[in-house]
Short mmCIF file of C-alpha atoms in Angstrom, two decimals:
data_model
loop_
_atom_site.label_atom_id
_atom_site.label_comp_id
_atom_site.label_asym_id
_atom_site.label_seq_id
_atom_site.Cartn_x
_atom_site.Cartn_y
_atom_site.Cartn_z
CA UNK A 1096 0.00 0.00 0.00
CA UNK A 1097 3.13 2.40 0.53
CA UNK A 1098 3.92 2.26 -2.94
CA UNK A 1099 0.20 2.86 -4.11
CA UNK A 1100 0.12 6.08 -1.95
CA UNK A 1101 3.56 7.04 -3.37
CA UNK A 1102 2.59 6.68 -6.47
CA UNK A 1103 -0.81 8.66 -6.11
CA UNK A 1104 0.74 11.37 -4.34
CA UNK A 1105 3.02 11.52 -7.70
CA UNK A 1106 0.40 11.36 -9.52
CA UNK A 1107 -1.96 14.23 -7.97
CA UNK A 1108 0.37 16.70 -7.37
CA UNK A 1109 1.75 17.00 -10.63
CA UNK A 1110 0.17 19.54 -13.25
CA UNK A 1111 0.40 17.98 -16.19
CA UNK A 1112 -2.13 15.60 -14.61
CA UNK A 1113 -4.88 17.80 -13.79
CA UNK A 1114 -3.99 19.27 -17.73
CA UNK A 1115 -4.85 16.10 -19.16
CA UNK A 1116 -8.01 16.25 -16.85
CA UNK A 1117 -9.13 20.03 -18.27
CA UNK A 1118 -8.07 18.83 -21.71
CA UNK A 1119 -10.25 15.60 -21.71
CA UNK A 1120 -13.11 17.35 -20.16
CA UNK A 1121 -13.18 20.11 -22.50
CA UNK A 1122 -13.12 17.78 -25.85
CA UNK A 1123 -15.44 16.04 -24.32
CA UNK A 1124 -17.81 18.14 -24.27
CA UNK A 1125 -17.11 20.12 -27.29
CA UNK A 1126 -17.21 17.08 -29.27
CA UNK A 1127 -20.05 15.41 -28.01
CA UNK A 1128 -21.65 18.90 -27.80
CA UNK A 1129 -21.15 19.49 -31.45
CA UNK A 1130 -22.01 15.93 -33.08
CA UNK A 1131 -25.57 16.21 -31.57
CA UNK A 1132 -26.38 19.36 -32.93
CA UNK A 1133 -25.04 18.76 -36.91
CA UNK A 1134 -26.78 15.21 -35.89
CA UNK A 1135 -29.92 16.26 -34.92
CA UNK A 1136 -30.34 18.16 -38.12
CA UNK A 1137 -29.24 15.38 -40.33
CA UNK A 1138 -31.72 12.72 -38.41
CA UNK A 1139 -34.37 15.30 -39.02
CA UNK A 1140 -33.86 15.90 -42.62
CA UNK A 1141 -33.61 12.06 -42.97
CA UNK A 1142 -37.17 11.90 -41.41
CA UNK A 1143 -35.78 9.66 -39.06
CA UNK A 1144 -37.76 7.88 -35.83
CA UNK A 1145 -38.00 8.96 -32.34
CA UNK A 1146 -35.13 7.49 -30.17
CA UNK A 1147 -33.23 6.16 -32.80
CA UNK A 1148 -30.50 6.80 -31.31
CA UNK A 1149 -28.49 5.92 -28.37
CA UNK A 1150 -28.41 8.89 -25.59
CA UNK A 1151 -24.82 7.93 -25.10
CA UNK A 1152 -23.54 7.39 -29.07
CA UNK A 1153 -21.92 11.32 -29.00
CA UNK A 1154 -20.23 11.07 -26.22
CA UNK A 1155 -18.67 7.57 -27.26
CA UNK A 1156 -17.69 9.04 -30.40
CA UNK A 1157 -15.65 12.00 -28.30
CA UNK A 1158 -14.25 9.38 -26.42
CA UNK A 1159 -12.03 8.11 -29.49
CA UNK A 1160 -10.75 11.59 -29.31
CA UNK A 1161 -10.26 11.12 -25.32
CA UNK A 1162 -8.18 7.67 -25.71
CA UNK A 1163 -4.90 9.71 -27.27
CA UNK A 1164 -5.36 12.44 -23.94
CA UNK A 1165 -5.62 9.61 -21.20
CA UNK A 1166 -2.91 7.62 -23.36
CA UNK A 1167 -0.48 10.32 -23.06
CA UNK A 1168 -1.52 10.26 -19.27
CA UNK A 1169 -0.42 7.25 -18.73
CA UNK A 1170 2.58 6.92 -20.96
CA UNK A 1171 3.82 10.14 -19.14
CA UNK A 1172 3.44 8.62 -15.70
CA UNK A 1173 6.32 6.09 -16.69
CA UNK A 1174 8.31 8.49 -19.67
CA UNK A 1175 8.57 11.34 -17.07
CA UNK A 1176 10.56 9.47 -14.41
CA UNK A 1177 13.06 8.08 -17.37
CA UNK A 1178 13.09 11.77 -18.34
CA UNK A 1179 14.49 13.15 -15.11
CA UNK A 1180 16.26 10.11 -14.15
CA UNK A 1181 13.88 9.84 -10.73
CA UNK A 1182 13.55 6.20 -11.62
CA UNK A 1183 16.27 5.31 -9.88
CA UNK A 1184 15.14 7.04 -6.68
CA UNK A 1185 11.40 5.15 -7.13
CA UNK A 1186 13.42 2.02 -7.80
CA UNK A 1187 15.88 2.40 -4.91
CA UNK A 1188 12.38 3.07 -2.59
CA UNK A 1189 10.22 0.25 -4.27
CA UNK A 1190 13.29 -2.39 -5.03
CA UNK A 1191 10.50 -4.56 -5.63
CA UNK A 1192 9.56 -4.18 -9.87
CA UNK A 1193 6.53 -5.67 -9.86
CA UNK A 1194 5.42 -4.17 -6.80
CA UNK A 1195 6.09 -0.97 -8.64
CA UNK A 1196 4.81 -1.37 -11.33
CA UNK A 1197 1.39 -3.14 -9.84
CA UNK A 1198 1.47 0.03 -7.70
CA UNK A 1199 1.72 2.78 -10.93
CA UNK A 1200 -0.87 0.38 -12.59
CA UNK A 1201 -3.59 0.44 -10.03
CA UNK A 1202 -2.93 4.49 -9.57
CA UNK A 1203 -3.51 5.01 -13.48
CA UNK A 1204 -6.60 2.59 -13.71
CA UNK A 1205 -8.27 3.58 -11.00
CA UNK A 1206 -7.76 7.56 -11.63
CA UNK A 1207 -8.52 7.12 -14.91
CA UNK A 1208 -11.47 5.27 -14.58
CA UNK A 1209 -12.73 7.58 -12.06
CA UNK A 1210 -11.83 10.85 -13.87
CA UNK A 1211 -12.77 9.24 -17.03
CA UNK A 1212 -16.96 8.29 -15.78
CA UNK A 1213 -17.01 11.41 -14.70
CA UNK A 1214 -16.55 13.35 -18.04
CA UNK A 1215 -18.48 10.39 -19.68
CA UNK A 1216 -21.60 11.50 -17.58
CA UNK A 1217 -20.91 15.47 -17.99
CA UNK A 1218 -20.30 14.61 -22.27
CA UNK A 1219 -23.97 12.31 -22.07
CA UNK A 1220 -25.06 15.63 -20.43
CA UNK A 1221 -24.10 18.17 -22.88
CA UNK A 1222 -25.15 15.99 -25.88
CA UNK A 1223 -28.11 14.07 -25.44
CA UNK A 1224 -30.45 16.90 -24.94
CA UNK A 1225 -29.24 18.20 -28.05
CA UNK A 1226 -30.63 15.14 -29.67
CA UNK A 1227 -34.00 15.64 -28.62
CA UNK A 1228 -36.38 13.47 -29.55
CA UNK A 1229 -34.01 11.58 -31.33
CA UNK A 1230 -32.02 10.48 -28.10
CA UNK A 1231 -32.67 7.05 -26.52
CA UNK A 1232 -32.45 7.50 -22.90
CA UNK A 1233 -32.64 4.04 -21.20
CA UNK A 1234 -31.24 4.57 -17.44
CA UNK A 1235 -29.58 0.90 -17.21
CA UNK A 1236 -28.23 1.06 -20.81
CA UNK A 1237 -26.74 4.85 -20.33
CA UNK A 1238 -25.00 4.03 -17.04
CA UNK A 1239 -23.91 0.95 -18.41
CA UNK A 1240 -21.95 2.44 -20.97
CA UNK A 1241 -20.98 5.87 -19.23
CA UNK A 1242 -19.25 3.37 -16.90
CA UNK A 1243 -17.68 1.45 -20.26
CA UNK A 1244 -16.47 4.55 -21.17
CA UNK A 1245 -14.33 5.33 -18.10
CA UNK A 1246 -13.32 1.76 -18.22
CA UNK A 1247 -12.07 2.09 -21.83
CA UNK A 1248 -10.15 5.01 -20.97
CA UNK A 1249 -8.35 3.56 -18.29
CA UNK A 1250 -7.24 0.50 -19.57
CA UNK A 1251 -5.93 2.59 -22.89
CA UNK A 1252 -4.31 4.77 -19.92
CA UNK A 1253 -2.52 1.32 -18.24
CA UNK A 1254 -1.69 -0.13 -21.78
CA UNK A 1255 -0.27 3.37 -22.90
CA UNK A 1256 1.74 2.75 -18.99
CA UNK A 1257 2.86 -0.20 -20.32
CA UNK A 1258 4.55 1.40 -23.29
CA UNK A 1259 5.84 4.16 -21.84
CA UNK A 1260 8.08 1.85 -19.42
CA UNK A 1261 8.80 -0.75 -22.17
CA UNK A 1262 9.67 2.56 -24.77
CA UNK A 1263 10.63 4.91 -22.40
CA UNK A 1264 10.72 7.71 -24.17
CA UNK A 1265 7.69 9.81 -24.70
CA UNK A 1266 7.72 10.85 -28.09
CA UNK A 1267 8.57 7.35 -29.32
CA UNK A 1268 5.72 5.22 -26.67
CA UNK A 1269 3.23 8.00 -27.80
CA UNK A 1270 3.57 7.35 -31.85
CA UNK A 1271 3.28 3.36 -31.25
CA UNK A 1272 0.23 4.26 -29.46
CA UNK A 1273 -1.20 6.30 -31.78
CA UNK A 1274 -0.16 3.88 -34.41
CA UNK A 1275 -1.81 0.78 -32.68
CA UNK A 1276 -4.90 2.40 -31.87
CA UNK A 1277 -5.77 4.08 -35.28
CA UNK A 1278 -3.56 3.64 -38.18
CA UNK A 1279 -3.62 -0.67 -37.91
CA UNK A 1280 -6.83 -0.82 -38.37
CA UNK A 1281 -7.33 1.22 -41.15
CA UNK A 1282 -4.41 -0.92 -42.82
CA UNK A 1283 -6.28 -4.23 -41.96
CA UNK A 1284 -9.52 -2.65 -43.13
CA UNK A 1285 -7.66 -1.86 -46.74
CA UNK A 1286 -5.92 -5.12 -46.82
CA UNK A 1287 -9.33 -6.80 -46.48
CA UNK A 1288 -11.01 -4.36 -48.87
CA UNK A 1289 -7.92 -5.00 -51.71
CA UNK A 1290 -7.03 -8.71 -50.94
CA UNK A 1291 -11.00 -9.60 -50.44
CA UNK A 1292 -9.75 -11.37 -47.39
CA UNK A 1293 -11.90 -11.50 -44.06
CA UNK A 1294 -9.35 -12.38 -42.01
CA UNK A 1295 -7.73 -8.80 -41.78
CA UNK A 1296 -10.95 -7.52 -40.40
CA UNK A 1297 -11.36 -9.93 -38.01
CA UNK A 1298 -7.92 -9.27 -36.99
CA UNK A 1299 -8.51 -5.59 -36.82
CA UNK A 1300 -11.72 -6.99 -34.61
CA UNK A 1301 -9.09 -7.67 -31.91
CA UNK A 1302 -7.63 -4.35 -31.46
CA UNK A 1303 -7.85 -2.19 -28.55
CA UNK A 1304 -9.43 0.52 -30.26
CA UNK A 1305 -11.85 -1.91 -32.84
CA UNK A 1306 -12.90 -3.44 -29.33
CA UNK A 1307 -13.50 -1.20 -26.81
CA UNK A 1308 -15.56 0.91 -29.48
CA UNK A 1309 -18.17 -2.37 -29.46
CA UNK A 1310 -17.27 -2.50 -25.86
CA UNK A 1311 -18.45 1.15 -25.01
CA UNK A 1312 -21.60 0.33 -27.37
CA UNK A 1313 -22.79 -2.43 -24.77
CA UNK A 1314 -21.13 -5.37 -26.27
CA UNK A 1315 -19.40 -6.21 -22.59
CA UNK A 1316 -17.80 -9.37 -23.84
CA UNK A 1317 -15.44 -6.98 -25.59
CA UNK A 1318 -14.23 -5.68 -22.97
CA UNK A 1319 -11.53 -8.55 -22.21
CA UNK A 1320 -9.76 -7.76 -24.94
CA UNK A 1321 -8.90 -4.35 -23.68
CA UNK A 1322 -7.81 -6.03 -20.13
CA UNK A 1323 -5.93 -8.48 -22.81
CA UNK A 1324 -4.01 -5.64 -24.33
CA UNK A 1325 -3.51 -3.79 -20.98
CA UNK A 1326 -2.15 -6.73 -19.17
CA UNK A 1327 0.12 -7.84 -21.94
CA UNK A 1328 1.60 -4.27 -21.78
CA UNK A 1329 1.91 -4.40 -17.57
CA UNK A 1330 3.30 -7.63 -18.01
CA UNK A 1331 5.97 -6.85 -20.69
CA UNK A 1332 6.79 -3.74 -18.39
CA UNK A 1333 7.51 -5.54 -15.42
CA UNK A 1334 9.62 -7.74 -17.85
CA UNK A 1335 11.44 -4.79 -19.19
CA UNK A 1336 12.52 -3.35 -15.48
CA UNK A 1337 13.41 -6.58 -13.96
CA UNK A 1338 15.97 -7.24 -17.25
CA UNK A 1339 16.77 -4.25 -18.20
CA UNK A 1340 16.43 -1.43 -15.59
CA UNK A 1341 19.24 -1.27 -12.85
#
């Protein structure tokens, strides 16, 4: 527990944290915000029904936007230390690597996941009424997914964690990310498209992005494949330090 309250106290009392925060918050909403209203318009000019769609579907979309934020979150929380060279203090305090990194795991996920519900709610907030009568607002299905939401974030957060300690350097941790999350599957999707070959979209299928999108749509199920990636990454990290890291 010493090393989870080191590693929260880190975590809190650094700016760039409660940046990320104001940053996610603020695309959030502006997003979310935003997509309703040229939505709306285009569901009524379609002459489309009543609560066709889902109260929550703008502020999932933002989210994609919101996975490169909490990403660099979490990346940071391992980069920074390489950065400054305070690693070797953390590691000379916590000689333990897995206990470290188990410690800076838990502090991202469970940050993350709280900061990240939080802005899910305040995005459903600031978009659904904009749909009007279009929005679908079923209470069990909305907080479902609000809650999917924060839990996508964090586990791109921990993954991104992973990264950062198995890269650790931010610039190069932050362009695999991006890379993994958004310019893969657009690959697979063309090699399936060109190559009339299924097997590159069901590959793509498997990504943490392609996932956690059905994931934050209600498809729970999904969901493992995002604690898949981000425990592969934790994993590999605590790899990296005990082999590598003095």
């Amino acid at each position: 527990m010493s090393a989870v309250r080191a590693e929260w106290v880190k975590l809190r009392t650094v700016r760039s944290t409660w940046w990320f925060t104001g940053g996610a918050l603020v695309t959030m909403v502006l997003v979310a915000a935003s997509n309703a209203d040229s939505d709306r318009g285009a569901l009524r000019a379609s002459g489309a029904p009543h609560g066709s769609v889902d109260a929550a579907s703008e502020a999932i979309t933002a989210a994609g936007w919101l996975l490169v934020i909490c990403g660099a979150l979490g990346l940071l929380v391992a980069t920074s230390e390489y950065a400054t060279r305070s690693v070797m203090v953390t590691l000379a305090c916590v000689p333990s690597r897995s206990r470290l990194m188990l410690a800076k795991t838990a502090v991202v996920l469970l940050a993350v996941f709280a900061a990240g519900t939080v802005i899910a709610a305040i995005g459903v907030a600031s978009s659904a009424p904009l749909l009007r009568e279009f929005a679908d607002v079923d209470a069990a299905q909305l907080t479902g997914q609000i809650i999917a939401i924060g839990a996508q974030l964090a586990l791109t957060a921990v993954l991104s964690l992973g990264l950062g300690v198995l890269v650790r350097r931010t610039a190069g941790a932050l362009t695999i990310l991006f890379v993994l999350l958004f310019i893969v599957p657009e690959l697979l999707g063309l090699l399936a498209d060109v190559l009339h070959a299924d097997v590159f979209n069901t590959v793509a299928d498997y990504l943490p992005n392609t996932a956690g999108d059905r994931f934050m749509h209600g498809e729970v199920l999904w969901g493992l494949v995002g604690v898949g990636w981000a425990a592969a990454a934790v994993l590999g990290a605590i790899w990296a330090l005990r082999k590598r890291d003095a």
